[in-house]
Short mmCIF file of C-alpha atoms in Angstrom, two decimals:
data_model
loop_
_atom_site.label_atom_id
_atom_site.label_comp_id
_atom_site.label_asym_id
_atom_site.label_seq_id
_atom_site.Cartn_x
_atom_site.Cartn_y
_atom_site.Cartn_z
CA UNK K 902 0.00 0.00 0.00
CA UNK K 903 2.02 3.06 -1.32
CA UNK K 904 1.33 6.65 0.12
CA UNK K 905 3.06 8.98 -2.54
CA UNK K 906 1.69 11.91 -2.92
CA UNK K 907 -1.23 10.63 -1.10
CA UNK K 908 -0.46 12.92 2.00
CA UNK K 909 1.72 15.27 0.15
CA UNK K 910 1.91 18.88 1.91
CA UNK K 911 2.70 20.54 -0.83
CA UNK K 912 -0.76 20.31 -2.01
CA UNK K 913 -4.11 21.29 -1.16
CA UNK K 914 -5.70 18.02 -1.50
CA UNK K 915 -2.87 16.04 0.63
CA UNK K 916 -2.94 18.70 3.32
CA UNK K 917 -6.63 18.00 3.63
CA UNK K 918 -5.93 14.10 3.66
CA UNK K 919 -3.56 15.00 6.11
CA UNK K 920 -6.00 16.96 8.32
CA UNK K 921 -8.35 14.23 8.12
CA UNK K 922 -6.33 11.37 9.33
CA UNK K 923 -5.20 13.99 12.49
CA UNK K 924 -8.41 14.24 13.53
CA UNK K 925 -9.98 10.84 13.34
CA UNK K 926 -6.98 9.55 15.21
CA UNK K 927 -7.49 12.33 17.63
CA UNK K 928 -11.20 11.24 17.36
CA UNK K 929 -9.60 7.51 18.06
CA UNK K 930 -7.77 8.59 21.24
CA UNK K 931 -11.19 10.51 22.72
CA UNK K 932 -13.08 7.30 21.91
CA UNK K 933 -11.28 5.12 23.48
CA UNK K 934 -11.28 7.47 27.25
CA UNK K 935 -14.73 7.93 26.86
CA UNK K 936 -16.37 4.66 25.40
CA UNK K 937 -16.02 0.84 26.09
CA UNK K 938 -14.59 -0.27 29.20
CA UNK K 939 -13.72 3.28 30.19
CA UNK K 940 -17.28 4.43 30.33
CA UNK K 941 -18.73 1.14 31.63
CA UNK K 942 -16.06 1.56 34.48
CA UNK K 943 -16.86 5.41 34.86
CA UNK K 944 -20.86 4.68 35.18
CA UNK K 945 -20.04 1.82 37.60
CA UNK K 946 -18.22 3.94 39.95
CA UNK K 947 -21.19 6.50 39.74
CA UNK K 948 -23.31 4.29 41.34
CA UNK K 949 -24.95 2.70 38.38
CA UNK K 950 -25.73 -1.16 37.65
CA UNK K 951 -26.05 -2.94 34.52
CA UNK K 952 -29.46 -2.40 33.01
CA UNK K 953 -28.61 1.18 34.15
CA UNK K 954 -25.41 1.38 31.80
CA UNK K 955 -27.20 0.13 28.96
CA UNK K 956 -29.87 2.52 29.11
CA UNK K 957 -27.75 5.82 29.35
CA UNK K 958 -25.67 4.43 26.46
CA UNK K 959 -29.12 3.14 24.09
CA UNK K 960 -31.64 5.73 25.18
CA UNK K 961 -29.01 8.61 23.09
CA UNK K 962 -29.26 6.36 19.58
CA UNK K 963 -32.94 7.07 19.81
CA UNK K 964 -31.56 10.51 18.56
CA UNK K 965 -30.74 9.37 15.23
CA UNK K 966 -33.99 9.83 14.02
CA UNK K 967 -33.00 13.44 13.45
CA UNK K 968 -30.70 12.30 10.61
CA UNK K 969 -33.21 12.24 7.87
CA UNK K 970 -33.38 16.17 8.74
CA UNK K 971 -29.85 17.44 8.92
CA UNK K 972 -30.18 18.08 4.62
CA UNK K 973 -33.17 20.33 5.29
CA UNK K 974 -30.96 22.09 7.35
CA UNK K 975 -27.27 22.24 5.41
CA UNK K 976 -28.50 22.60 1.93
CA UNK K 977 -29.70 25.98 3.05
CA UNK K 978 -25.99 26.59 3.60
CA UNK K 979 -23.35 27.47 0.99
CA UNK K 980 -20.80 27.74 3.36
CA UNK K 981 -21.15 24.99 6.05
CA UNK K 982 -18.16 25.57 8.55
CA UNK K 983 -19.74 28.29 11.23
CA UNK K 984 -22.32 25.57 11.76
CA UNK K 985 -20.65 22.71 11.75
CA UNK K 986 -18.12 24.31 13.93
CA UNK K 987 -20.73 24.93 16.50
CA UNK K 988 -22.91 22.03 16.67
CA UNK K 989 -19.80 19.56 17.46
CA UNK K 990 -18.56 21.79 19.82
CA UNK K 991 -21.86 21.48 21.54
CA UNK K 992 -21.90 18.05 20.88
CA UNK K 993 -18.34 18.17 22.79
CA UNK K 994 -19.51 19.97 25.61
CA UNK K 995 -22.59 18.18 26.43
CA UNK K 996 -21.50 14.56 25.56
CA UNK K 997 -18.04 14.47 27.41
CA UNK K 998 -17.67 17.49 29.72
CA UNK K 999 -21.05 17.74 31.21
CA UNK K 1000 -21.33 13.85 31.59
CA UNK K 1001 -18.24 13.86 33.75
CA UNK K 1002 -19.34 16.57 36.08
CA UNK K 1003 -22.75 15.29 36.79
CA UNK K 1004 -22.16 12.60 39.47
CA UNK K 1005 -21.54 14.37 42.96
CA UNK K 1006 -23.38 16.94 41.42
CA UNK K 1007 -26.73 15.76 41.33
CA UNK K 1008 -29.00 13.52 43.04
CA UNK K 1009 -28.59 9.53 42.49
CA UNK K 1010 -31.63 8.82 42.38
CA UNK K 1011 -32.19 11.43 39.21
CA UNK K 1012 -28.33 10.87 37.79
CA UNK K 1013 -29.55 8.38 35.35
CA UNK K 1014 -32.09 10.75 33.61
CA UNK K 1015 -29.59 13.82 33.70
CA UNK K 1016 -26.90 11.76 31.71
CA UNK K 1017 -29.42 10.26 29.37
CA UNK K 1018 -30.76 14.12 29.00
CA UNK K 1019 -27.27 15.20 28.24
CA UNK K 1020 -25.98 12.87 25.68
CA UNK K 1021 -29.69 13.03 24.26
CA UNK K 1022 -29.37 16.68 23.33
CA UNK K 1023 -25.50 16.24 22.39
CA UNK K 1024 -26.01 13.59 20.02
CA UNK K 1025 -28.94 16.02 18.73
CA UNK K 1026 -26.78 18.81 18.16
CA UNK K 1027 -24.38 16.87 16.03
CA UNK K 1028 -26.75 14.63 14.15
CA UNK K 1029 -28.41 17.52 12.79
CA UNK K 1030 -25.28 18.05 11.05
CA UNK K 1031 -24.02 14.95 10.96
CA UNK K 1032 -23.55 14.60 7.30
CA UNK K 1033 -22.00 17.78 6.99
CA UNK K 1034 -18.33 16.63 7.89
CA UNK K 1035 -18.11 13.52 5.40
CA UNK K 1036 -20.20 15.38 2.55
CA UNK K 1037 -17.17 18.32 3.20
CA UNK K 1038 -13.95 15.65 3.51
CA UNK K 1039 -15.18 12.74 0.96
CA UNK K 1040 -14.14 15.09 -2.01
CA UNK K 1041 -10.49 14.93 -0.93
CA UNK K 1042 -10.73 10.92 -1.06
CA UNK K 1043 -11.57 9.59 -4.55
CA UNK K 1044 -12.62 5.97 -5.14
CA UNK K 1045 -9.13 5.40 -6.67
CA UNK K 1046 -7.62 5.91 -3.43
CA UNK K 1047 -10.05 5.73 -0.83
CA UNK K 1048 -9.24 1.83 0.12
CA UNK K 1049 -5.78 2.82 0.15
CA UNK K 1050 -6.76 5.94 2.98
CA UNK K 1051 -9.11 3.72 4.67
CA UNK K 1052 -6.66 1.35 5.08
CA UNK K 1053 -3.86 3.08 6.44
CA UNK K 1054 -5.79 5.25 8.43
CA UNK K 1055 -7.33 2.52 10.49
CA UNK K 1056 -3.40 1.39 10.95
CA UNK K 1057 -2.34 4.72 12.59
CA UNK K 1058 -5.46 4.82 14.40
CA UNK K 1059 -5.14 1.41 16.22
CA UNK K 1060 -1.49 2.72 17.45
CA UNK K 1061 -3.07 6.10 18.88
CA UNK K 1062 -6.33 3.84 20.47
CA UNK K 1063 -4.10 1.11 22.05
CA UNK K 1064 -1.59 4.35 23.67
CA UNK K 1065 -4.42 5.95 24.87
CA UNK K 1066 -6.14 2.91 26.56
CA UNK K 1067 -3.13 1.57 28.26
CA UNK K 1068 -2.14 5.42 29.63
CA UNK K 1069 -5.82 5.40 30.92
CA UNK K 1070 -5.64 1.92 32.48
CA UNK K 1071 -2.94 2.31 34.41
CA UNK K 1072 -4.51 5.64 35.69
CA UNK K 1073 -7.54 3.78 36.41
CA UNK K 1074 -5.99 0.87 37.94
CA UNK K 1075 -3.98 2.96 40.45
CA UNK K 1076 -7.31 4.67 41.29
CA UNK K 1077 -8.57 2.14 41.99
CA UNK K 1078 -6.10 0.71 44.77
CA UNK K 1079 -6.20 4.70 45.97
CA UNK K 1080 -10.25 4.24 46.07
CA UNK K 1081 -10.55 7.95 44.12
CA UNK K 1082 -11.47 5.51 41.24
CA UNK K 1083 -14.69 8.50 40.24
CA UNK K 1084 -11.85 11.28 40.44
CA UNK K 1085 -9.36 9.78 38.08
CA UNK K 1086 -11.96 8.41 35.39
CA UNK K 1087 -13.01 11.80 35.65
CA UNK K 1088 -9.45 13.60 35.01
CA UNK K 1089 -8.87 10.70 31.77
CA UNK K 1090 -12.61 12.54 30.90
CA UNK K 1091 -11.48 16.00 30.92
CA UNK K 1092 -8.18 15.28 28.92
CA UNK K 1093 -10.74 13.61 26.06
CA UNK K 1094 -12.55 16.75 26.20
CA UNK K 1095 -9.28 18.80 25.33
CA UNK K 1096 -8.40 15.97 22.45
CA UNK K 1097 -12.52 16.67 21.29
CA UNK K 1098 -11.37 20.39 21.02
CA UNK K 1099 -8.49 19.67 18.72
CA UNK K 1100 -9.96 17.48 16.83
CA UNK K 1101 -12.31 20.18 16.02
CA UNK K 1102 -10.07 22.79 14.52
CA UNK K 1103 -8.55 19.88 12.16
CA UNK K 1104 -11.68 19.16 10.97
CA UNK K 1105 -11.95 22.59 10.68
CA UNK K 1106 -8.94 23.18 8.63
CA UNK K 1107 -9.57 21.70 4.51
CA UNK K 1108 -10.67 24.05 2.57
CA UNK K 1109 -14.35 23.68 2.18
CA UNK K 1110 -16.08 23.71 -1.21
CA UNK K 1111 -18.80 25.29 -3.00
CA UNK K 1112 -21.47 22.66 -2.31
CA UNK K 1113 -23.77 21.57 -5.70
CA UNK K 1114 -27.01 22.52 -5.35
CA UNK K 1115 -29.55 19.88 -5.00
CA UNK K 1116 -32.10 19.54 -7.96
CA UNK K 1117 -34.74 18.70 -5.03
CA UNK K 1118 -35.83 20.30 -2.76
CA UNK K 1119 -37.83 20.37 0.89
CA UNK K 1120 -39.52 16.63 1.96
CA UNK K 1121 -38.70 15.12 -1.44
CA UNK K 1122 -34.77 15.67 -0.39
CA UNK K 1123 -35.51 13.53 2.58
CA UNK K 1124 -37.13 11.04 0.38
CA UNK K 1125 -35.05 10.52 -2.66
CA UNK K 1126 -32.52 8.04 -1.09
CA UNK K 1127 -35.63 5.82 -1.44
CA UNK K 1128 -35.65 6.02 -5.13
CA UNK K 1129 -32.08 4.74 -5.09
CA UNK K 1130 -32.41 0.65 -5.00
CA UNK K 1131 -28.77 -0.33 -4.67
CA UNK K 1132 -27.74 2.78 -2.09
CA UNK K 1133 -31.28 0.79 0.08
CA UNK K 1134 -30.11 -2.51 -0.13
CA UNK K 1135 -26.88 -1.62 1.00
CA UNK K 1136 -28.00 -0.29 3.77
CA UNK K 1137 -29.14 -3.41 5.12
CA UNK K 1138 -25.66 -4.69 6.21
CA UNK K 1139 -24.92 -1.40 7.18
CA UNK K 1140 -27.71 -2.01 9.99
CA UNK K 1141 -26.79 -5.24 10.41
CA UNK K 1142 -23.15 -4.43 10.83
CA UNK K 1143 -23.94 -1.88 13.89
CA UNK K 1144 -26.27 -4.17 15.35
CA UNK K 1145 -24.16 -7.29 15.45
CA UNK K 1146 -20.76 -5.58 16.27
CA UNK K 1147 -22.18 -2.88 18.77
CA UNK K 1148 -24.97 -5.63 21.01
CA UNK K 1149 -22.19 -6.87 23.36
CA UNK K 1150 -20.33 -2.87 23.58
CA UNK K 1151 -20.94 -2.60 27.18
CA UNK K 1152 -21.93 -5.68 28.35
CA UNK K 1153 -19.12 -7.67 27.04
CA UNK K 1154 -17.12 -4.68 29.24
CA UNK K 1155 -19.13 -4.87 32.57
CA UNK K 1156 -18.88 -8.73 32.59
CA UNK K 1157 -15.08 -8.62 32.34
CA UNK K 1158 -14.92 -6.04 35.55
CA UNK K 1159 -17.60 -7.17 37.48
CA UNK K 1160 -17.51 -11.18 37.01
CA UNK K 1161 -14.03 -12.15 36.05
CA UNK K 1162 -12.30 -9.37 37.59
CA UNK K 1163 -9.52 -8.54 34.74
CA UNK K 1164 -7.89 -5.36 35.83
CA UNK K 1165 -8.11 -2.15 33.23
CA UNK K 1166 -4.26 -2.62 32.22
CA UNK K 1167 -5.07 -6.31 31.06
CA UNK K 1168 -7.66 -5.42 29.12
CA UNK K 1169 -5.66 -2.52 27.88
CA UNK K 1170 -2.75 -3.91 27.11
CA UNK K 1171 -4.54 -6.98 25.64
CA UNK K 1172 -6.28 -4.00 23.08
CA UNK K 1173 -2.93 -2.34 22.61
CA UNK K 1174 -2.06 -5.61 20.67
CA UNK K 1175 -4.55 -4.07 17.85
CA UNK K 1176 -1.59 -2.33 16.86
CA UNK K 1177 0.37 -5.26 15.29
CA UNK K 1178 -2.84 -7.12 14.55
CA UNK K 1179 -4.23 -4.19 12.45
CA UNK K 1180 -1.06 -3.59 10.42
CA UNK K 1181 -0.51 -7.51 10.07
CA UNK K 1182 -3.80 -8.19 8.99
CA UNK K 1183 -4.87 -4.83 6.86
CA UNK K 1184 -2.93 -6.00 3.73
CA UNK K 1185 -4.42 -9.54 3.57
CA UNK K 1186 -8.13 -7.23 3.86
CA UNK K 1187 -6.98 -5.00 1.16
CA UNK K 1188 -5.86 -7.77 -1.51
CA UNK K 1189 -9.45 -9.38 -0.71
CA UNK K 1190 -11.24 -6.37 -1.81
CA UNK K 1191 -9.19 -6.02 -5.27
CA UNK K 1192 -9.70 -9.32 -5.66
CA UNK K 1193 -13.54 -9.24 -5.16
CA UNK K 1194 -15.53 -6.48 -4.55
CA UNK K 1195 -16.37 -4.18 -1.28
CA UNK K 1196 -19.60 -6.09 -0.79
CA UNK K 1197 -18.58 -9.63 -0.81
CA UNK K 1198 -15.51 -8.92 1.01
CA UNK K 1199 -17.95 -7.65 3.69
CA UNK K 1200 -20.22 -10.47 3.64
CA UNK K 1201 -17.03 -12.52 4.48
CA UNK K 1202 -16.20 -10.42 7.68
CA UNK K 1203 -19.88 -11.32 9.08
CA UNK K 1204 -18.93 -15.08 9.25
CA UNK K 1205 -15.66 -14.27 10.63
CA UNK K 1206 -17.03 -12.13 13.19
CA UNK K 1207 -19.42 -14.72 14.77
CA UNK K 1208 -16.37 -16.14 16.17
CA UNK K 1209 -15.83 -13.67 18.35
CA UNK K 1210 -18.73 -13.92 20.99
CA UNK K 1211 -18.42 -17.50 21.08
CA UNK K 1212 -14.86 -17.20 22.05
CA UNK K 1213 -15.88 -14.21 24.33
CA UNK K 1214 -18.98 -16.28 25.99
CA UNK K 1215 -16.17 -19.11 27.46
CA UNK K 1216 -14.11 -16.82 29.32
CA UNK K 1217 -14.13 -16.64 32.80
CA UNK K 1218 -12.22 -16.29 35.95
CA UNK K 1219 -10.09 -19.58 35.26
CA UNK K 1220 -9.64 -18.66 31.53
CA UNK K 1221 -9.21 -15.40 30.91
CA UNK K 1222 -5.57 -15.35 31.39
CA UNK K 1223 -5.40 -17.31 28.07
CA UNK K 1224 -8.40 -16.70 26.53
CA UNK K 1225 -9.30 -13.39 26.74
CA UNK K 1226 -5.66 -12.47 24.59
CA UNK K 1227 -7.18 -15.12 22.22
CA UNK K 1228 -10.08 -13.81 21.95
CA UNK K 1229 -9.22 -9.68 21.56
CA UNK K 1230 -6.33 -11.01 18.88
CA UNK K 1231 -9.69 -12.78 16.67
CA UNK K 1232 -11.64 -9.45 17.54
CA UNK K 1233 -9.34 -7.70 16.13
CA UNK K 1234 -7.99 -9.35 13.18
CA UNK K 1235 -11.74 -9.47 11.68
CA UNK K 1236 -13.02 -5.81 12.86
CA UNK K 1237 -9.82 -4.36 10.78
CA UNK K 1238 -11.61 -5.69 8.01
CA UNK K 1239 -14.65 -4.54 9.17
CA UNK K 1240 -14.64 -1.03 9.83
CA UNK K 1241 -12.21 -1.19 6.04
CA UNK K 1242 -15.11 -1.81 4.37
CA UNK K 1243 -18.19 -0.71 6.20
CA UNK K 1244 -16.03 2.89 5.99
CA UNK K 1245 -17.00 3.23 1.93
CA UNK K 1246 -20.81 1.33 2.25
CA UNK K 1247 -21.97 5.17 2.48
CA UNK K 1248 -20.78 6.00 -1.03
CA UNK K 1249 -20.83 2.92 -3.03
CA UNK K 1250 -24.18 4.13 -4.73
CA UNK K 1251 -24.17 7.95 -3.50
CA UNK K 1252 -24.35 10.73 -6.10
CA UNK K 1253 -22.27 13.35 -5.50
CA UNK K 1254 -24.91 16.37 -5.79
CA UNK K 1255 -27.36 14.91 -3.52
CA UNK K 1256 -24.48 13.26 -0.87
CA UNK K 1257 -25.66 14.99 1.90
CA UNK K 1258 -29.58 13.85 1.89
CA UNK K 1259 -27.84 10.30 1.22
CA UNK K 1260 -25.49 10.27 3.91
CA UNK K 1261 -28.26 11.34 6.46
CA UNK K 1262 -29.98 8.38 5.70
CA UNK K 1263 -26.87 6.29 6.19
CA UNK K 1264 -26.03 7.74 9.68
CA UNK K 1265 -29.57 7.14 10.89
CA UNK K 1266 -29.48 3.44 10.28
CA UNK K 1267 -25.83 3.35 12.06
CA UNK K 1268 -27.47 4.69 14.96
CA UNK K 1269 -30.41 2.82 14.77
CA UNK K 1270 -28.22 -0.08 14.12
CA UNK K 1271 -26.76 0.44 17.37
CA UNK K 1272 -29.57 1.45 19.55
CA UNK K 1273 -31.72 -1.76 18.24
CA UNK K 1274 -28.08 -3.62 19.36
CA UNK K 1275 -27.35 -2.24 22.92
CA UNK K 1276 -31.27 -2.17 23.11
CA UNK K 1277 -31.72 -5.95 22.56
CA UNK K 1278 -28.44 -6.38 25.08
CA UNK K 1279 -30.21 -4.45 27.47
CA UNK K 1280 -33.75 -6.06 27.74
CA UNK K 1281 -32.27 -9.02 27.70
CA UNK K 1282 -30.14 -8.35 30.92
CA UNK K 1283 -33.83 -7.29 32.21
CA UNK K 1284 -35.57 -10.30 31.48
CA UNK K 1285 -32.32 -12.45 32.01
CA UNK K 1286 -31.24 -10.67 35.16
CA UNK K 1287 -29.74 -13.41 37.11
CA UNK K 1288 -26.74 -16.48 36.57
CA UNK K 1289 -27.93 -19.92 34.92
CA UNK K 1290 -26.46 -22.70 37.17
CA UNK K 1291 -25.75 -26.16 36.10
CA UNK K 1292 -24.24 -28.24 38.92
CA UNK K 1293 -20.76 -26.29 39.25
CA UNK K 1294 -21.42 -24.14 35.97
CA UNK K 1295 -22.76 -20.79 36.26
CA UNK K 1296 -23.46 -18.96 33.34
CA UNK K 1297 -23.98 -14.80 33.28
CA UNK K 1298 -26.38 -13.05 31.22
CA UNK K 1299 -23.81 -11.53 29.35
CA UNK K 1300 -22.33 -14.88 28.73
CA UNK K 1301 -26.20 -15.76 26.64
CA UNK K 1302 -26.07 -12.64 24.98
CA UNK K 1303 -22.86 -13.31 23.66
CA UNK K 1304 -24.24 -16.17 22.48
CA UNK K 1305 -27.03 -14.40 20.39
CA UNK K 1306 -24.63 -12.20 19.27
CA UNK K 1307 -22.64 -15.61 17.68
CA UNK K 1308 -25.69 -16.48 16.10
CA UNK K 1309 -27.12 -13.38 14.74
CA UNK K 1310 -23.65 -12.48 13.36
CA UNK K 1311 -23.54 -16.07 11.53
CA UNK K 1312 -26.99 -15.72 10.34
CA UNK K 1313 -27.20 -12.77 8.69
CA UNK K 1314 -23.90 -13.88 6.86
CA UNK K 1315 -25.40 -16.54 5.46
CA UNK K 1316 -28.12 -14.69 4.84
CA UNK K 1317 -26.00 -11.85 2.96
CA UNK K 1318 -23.85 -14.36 1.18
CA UNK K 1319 -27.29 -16.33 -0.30
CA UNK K 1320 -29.64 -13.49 -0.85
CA UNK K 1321 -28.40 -10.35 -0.53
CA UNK K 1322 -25.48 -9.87 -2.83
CA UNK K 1323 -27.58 -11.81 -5.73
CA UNK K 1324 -30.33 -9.04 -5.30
CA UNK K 1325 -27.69 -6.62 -5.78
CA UNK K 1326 -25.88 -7.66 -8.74
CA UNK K 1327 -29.16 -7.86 -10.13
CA UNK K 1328 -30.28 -4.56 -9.00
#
């Protein structure tokens, strides 16, 4: 995978490349203190139990269905920058800073609904311009080297991800001994928010264009995606994709800290190994893709991924010293491949003067993808609340859900591989 000229600073276009890798691996290093095990372990030290933590996380995906409107709202714009400048800083603001200062700050019993209410009306501000950042930044990435960016971005990002978690882990870790555990996961919060803030100007930084007007206008711009049969149907793995890979997020987390007890710089450490993993198995994803095509190649990953949960589902306080490094190095290999090609399922059949009303679409069903995942995960720890015993085996809830996970993964593969792809050669 050659980079010439493809991040040349000399020009325009490979400052703007450049920009954009900065700030997703800036957006990679915020991520990872603020999501995953690092939240889980945050809301846990609040005071808040399982079914708890998956409602603050799900209830905000409910937002997404303001996607469909963020066109309405940029195609009255020319010049997009003021705006989109001010709705992620909101986003910012209400999603990391205000989250961390809420507990101590308000009641318990009401802490649940005030986070919820926060990353509710964060998650509003920036889906209703959403679209506006990869409508802006997908003009500096043309097909002929967008695999190539895609792939080499999620390289650099796995080494800035695995730093950041293993800093925060052994913060967290020593917290924890020093039982200020709320404090510290708060300070690893704050620095995010300053990481948020720079990623910001650098996505602030390419030169924005003079958008192409849109032939259509008011609700017919929110319903022309429809008319598009290939861009639909490809936004069924799409859904599928966030569902599957996003059920276990938290879960998966509060099971490994609560029931086997694996200490933050295990699990850190175990995800720094993403590093290697990524840049070992990126190539091997990238000559799949020339040698079939971005949809198969993604139909592929959805069998490889049920692996994953199963593996998860069998670790436990005897076997995670073994398996859980086992497990992350499968996760890993097969979500490289993943996130390669679910990155470019948003423009495979996206015209470029009506991107914006398309992309909408696509971000809604990514976050209704996820919300109908953590959702399921979530009712299920309701209904499922307490251990299945079999003589000397005891087996968690999370431990079942992984298990639906397996199969749903492994089904709609199948699924994909038998019917899907067919309708879409054919469409």
């Amino acid at each position: 995978m050659r980079n010439d000229g493809l991040f040349a600073p000399g020009r325009a276009d490979g400052r703007a490349r450049l920009y954009i890798l900065g700030s997703e691996c800036l957006k990679a290093i915020y991520t990872a203190f603020t999501t995953g095990v690092f939240l889980t372990g945050f809301l846990l030290n609040a005071g808040m139990d399982q079914v708890q933590i998956g409602l603050v996380t799900s209830l905000p995906l409910a937002a997404g269905i303001l996607y469909p409107l963020s066109p309405l709202l940029l195609e009255k714009f020319r010049r997009r920058k003021a705006v989109l400048g001010t709705a992620r800083l909101l986003y910012h603001g209400l999603v990391i800073l205000c989250v961390t200062l809420l507990p101590g700050r308000v009641p318990q019993s009401s802490l649940l609904w005030w986070m919820a209410a926060a990353l509710l009306l964060g998650n509003g501000c920036n889906i209703l311009v959403a679209s506006g950042f990869p409508a802006w930044h997908i003009g500096f990435l043309p097909e002929e080297i967008r695999g190539r960016f895609f792939a080499i971005s999620g390289i650099v990002n796995s080494v800035f991800t695995a730093a950041a978690a293993f800093g925060a882990s052994m913060l967290a870790d020593a917290a924890k001994a020093s039982d200020r555990q709320l404090y510290w996961m708060g300070v690893i919060r704050l620095a995010a928010f300053g990481m948020a803030l720079a990623e910001l100007v650098l996505l602030l930084l390419p030169k924005e264009p003079e958008y192409p007007k849109s032939s259509v206008k008011g609700i017919r711009l929110l319903t022309l995606p429809f008319g598009n049969r290939k861009f639909c149907l490809t936004m069924i793995p799409v859904f599928a994709w966030m569902m599957v890979s996003t059920m276990t997020l938290y879960s998966a987390n509060t099971y490994l800290l609560k029931e086997v007890e694996a200490s933050y710089v295990f699990i850190s450490i175990l995800q720094a190994m993403n590093i290697v993993t990524t840049a070992i198995v990126m190539p091997f994803w990238h000559r799949l893709l020339l040698r079939t095509s971005w949809l198969q190649a993604f139909q592929k990953v959805f069998l490889m991924f049920a692996l994953y949960p199963f593996l998860h589902m069998l670790i436990t306080k005897n076997t995670y010293l073994w398996l859980l490094p086992v497990t992350m190095l499968v996760y890993q290999a097969i979500l490289a491949g993943g996130t390669l090609y679910f990155n470019n399922m948003a423009y495979l059949f996206t015209p470029k003067e009506d991107r914006t009303a398309y992309l909408s679409w696509y971000l809604m069903l990514v976050s209704a993808g996820s919300l109908c995942g953590q959702g399921l995960s979530t009712l299920l720890l309701k209904l499922w609340p307490e251990n299945w015993a079999f003589r000397n085996i005891h087996i968690a809830p999370a431990q079942r859900i992984l298990l639906v996970q397996c199969v749903l993964s492994l089904g709609f593969g199948i699924w994909f591989g038998r019917v899907l792809l067919g309708k879409l050669e054919k469409a």
